[in-house]
């Protein structure tokens, strides 16, 4: 098969060869001679996960709309192929050209979760690119990082040439033009990176020196070249309605995790849940016009042939024209025999009505994410959902025929007490009781089923909880047991199922999320010991990480359970995500006072995002409580 | 109305498994705006059935699927519209209207022909012609057919309709035609395994076979006197209506 990089012998011996052959509908193939810049977008996880990511589809489409650029895709080879490539010295290749990645100009890696960090090293290693930026020559591709984890990239900073801080749609053209100029004029890799550093939003780690206090905390970040700014601002799309959108996304052959038309209806979130990083990073909330979305929906269904469509945003219920959009989609989807896969919506009469129209009630379940069991705890985290909201929604749903309820909580939130954990079981019990009270015995077609899931809270940078101590692994296990026994002591405990995850991965996430440059050697060590695909339970190898942590002398408590002082300098403080540290600190204090803050539509909290003069910041504020009925101070 | 479509599958698309090929076609039908019938219910799906699923790694020149259409302007239009939506490697060759009451594609299949080549240049001790003749001259060729639950010994010879030297894509190869009906369901690798065994001295590994399905057949004759014909031979080619053709 001359047009594939891997031989037929290899493809026939590995699982799912479809991951590596490219040639998908709407994938873009250009003549190499016809472009000036060649690059690849990489999602450092398996194809089915990577292909589901909207961000890459957006940027892939944008880059390929430039005549002088050919952008391809590359994903992590699954461990079976990984082993073959290492054994036979086969370099990593990109899907479209089926050529080695090492000859490209840029490799842009999206960083969506911390547990992909060893896969970044896998990608670079297989591609035969030196792992550390300072070891790369002028012939190696420029390695760029972007996505949510690039807001604290320090644990992986030394593996990247630069990080693009913020939304990818705004500033790549400028960088590509600088690159073309650089190629024409000649000059070293460092010369180019110096130019990159002058573009707002671009963070070149090697141009910053870090000094530490004796106790290990950071003393200062100091730029070591004049081109590097002391504070790197994020890039943000101001006119969100008109920004580029991929109406011809690549359609995979193999079933991807997200294998449908995805309409991004808004970016950002009006709510400031204090644990939530996305809610802060993408401020302010910006919506797309409903007419724009209708047009995209139609075009995208026509261009892909997908049998399903869904909406994407952080909190779809807050989208202003949701009823109009959903009703339109129901109409065209009926006509085209397309399914609508609803995002999670606030449970009210509108969403229940829509759900009953587009899915089989018997097979679907209601989802609530109160995140905390007690009202006190929900005030601490600023989750506007009250028990009354949940019970009202559940009652309506039971009357409408639903019998399955899923509840999501976090354990280990700041100030959490045993009472808060026990409240989880009580809430679940109350919902079950409500079912028996609402639906008379003779009308109960099915038994009520409640599934409670808890995850362990991991403090994230750029959130009010960035100062919070994370609980230890032992405490995680203890709290899960308290929660479990709390559920078991309830009257309706037979109707309640409890799921929780092992806490070992959460501890690593905690280290990486708020880690500094000294964490890099531990990641490298774990990789050298063979750690890859850490996000996959079947490949996560706890012992490799334990050894790596021990051998590199990493102090777990320093990064996770340590209490941070209000004035501590964090490893990400020289990056600016739009919200000010003063605002986050204010919110951290309000959390401890158990005081909620209004959402952006109710009134402005002065977070700092006003500087962008777009989205909700420039909408008139109502000053009234909006539809969710959450209690305000 | 039921329409039978013939397509080929080559090149990189040989790595796409059967379920993914089905989904690929469903999306292609949507993109091509074909007036296909959908099932009722919450997740409507197209009324579509495939003749004989092709394993990953095999190429084919004669694959078939039946679809239920609400309108069918012409064979040519349908072939053209679908080919516009095909990825490199899959090509539509025919689309015929099936007479009322035709059984579905899968039930119609009686045989399939295969070109067989070898990855490692496998050569029999004598010549190919002799080797096949001796192999087929056996009284019976016993084969232990295993499924997940059952084991059953069959006489493979009864299921082989043709076995000879041939050439394909300008290369010498073997040609094998076997019973591919749901009751027979003979795979070329089964025959090759027995052939290796018969010739002796060779370790058999189905991985070494390079197989292209030549066509899929139905039987217009009887069991005793079969008359094999490709699956699309029972349909009718629908011509464009004359008032729709433009001046040339
Ligand atoms: S509603 Fe809360 S948790 Fe959800 S995205 Fe917004 S801020 Fe984050
Ligand atoms: S400046 Fe005010 S309105 Fe704008 S995002 Fe911040 S809190 Fe919300």
XYZ file of N, CA, C and O in Angstrom, chain A residues 4 8-9 11-12 18 21 25 251-255 259 302-307 336-339 359-360, chain B residues 11-17 20 23-24 27 30-31 38 42-44 56-57 59 85 87-88 119 207 210:
208
model
N 0.384 4.509 2.244
C 0.359 4.509 3.702
C 1.771 4.387 4.249
O 2.626 3.740 3.646
N 1.502 -3.007 5.252
C 0.320 -3.844 5.402
C 0.533 -4.863 6.523
O -0.358 -5.139 7.308
N 1.749 -5.392 6.620
C 2.057 -6.377 7.656
C 1.793 -5.799 9.042
O 1.209 -6.446 9.895
N -0.065 -3.024 9.783
C -1.467 -2.630 9.948
C -2.358 -3.836 10.253
O -3.336 -3.723 10.983
N -2.011 -4.987 9.669
C -2.853 -6.159 9.889
C -2.586 -6.815 11.247
O -3.332 -7.681 11.665
N -7.606 1.450 11.418
C -8.265 2.657 10.890
C -7.764 3.939 11.555
O -7.954 5.023 11.042
N -4.723 5.501 9.153
C -4.693 5.536 7.681
C -5.164 6.859 7.081
O -5.013 7.071 5.887
N -13.399 11.350 5.214
C -14.208 12.353 4.516
C -13.917 13.723 5.134
O -13.867 13.858 6.358
N -14.823 13.577 9.161
C -15.706 12.519 9.648
C -14.917 11.215 9.737
O -14.465 10.689 8.718
N -14.719 10.690 10.932
C -13.916 9.474 11.063
C -14.659 8.235 10.560
O -15.887 8.231 10.495
N -13.914 7.191 10.222
C -14.533 5.908 9.860
C -14.896 5.146 11.118
O -15.987 4.629 11.272
N -13.908 5.099 12.003
C -14.070 4.362 13.252
C -14.947 5.210 14.161
O -14.997 6.423 14.016
N -15.655 4.573 15.103
C -16.538 5.349 15.956
C -15.733 6.153 16.973
O -15.043 5.572 17.801
N -19.040 11.543 17.953
C -19.112 11.210 16.533
C -20.384 11.818 15.966
O -21.312 11.107 15.613
N -25.365 18.582 6.212
C -25.228 18.279 4.780
C -23.808 17.867 4.421
O -23.592 16.991 3.592
N -22.830 18.512 5.037
C -21.434 18.242 4.677
C -20.857 16.977 5.284
O -19.814 16.497 4.843
N -21.483 16.485 6.336
C -20.906 15.313 7.002
C -21.757 14.063 6.836
O -21.237 12.956 6.866
N -23.067 14.245 6.707
C -23.951 13.090 6.685
C -24.151 12.496 8.065
O -24.681 11.384 8.206
N -23.748 13.210 9.097
C -23.919 12.686 10.453
C -25.384 12.421 10.772
O -26.270 13.139 10.330
N -25.610 11.403 11.619
C -26.960 11.028 11.994
C -27.332 11.627 13.348
O -28.377 11.327 13.891
N -34.904 15.422 8.533
C -33.724 14.724 8.010
C -33.451 13.407 8.729
O -32.417 12.788 8.510
N -34.318 12.999 9.624
C -34.121 11.764 10.396
C -32.802 11.776 11.150
O -32.027 10.816 11.103
N -32.522 12.871 11.804
C -31.280 13.017 12.569
C -31.631 13.029 14.050
O -32.655 13.588 14.446
N -30.797 12.392 14.870
C -31.032 12.412 16.323
C -30.472 13.681 16.924
O -29.455 14.189 16.481
N -35.870 11.858 23.100
C -35.300 10.593 23.557
C -36.361 9.725 24.227
O -37.422 10.209 24.607
N -36.017 8.469 24.366
C -36.911 7.512 24.967
C -36.804 7.656 26.491
O -35.754 7.386 27.073
N -7.605 -0.549 -1.750
C -6.639 0.407 -1.204
C -6.749 0.553 0.293
O -7.004 -0.405 1.011
N -6.591 1.786 0.776
C -6.502 1.986 2.223
C -7.821 1.626 2.905
O -7.855 1.331 4.089
N -8.913 1.641 2.140
C -10.195 1.364 2.782
C -10.373 -0.120 3.132
O -11.338 -0.503 3.766
N -9.410 -0.949 2.744
C -9.541 -2.356 3.131
C -9.389 -2.537 4.638
O -9.744 -3.561 5.192
N -8.866 -1.482 5.304
C -8.701 -1.580 6.761
C -9.951 -1.176 7.532
O -9.977 -1.211 8.749
N -10.972 -0.759 6.802
C -12.205 -0.336 7.477
C -13.087 -1.562 7.689
O -13.434 -2.251 6.731
N -13.464 -1.804 8.923
C -14.266 -2.988 9.239
C -15.711 -2.865 8.757
O -16.163 -1.783 8.378
N -18.098 -0.262 10.322
C -17.706 1.094 9.943
C -18.046 1.380 8.486
O -18.381 2.518 8.136
N -21.679 2.341 8.468
C -21.894 3.712 8.919
C -21.408 4.704 7.861
O -22.015 5.729 7.622
N -20.304 4.339 7.231
C -19.766 5.177 6.155
C -20.806 5.351 5.050
O -21.039 6.453 4.558
N -23.793 7.600 6.061
C -23.460 9.028 5.980
C -23.350 9.490 4.539
O -23.738 10.596 4.206
N -26.752 10.157 3.211
C -27.275 11.446 3.682
C -26.645 12.600 2.916
O -27.330 13.510 2.473
N -25.334 12.546 2.763
C -24.660 13.644 2.043
C -25.155 13.727 0.608
O -25.306 14.803 0.059
N -36.452 5.445 6.067
C -35.951 5.336 7.441
C -36.919 4.525 8.292
O -38.133 4.553 8.069
N -37.151 6.509 17.951
C -36.299 7.589 18.432
C -34.970 7.700 17.697
O -34.436 8.779 17.539
N -34.395 6.583 17.273
C -33.155 6.693 16.497
C -33.397 6.100 15.128
O -33.106 4.944 14.893
N -33.953 6.908 14.232
C -34.279 6.370 12.911
C -33.019 5.896 12.183
O -31.989 6.550 12.260
N -11.740 -7.388 7.656
C -10.721 -6.341 7.582
C -9.486 -6.903 6.886
O -9.061 -8.019 7.160
N -8.950 -6.136 5.943
C -7.753 -6.563 5.236
C -8.038 -7.160 3.868
O -7.139 -7.331 3.071
N -9.771 -7.021 0.089
C -10.299 -6.081 -0.886
C -11.414 -6.787 -1.637
O -11.599 -7.994 -1.520
N -19.719 11.143 -3.411
C -19.523 11.165 -1.958
C -18.559 10.101 -1.463
O -18.345 9.960 -0.271
N -15.134 8.050 -0.607
C -13.721 8.265 -0.324
C -12.941 7.439 -1.335
O -13.469 6.459 -1.883
N -11.690 7.826 -1.589
C -10.849 7.111 -2.525
C -10.726 5.655 -2.062
O -10.310 5.400 -0.936
N 1.637 -13.477 0.614
C 2.560 -12.451 1.100
C 4.027 -12.887 0.961
O 4.882 -12.094 0.643
N -2.509 -15.024 7.817
C -1.939 -13.702 7.650
C -1.158 -13.593 6.333
O -1.039 -12.519 5.749
N -3.156 -12.910 0.678
C -3.658 -11.608 0.242
C -4.892 -11.880 -0.610
O -4.782 -12.446 -1.700
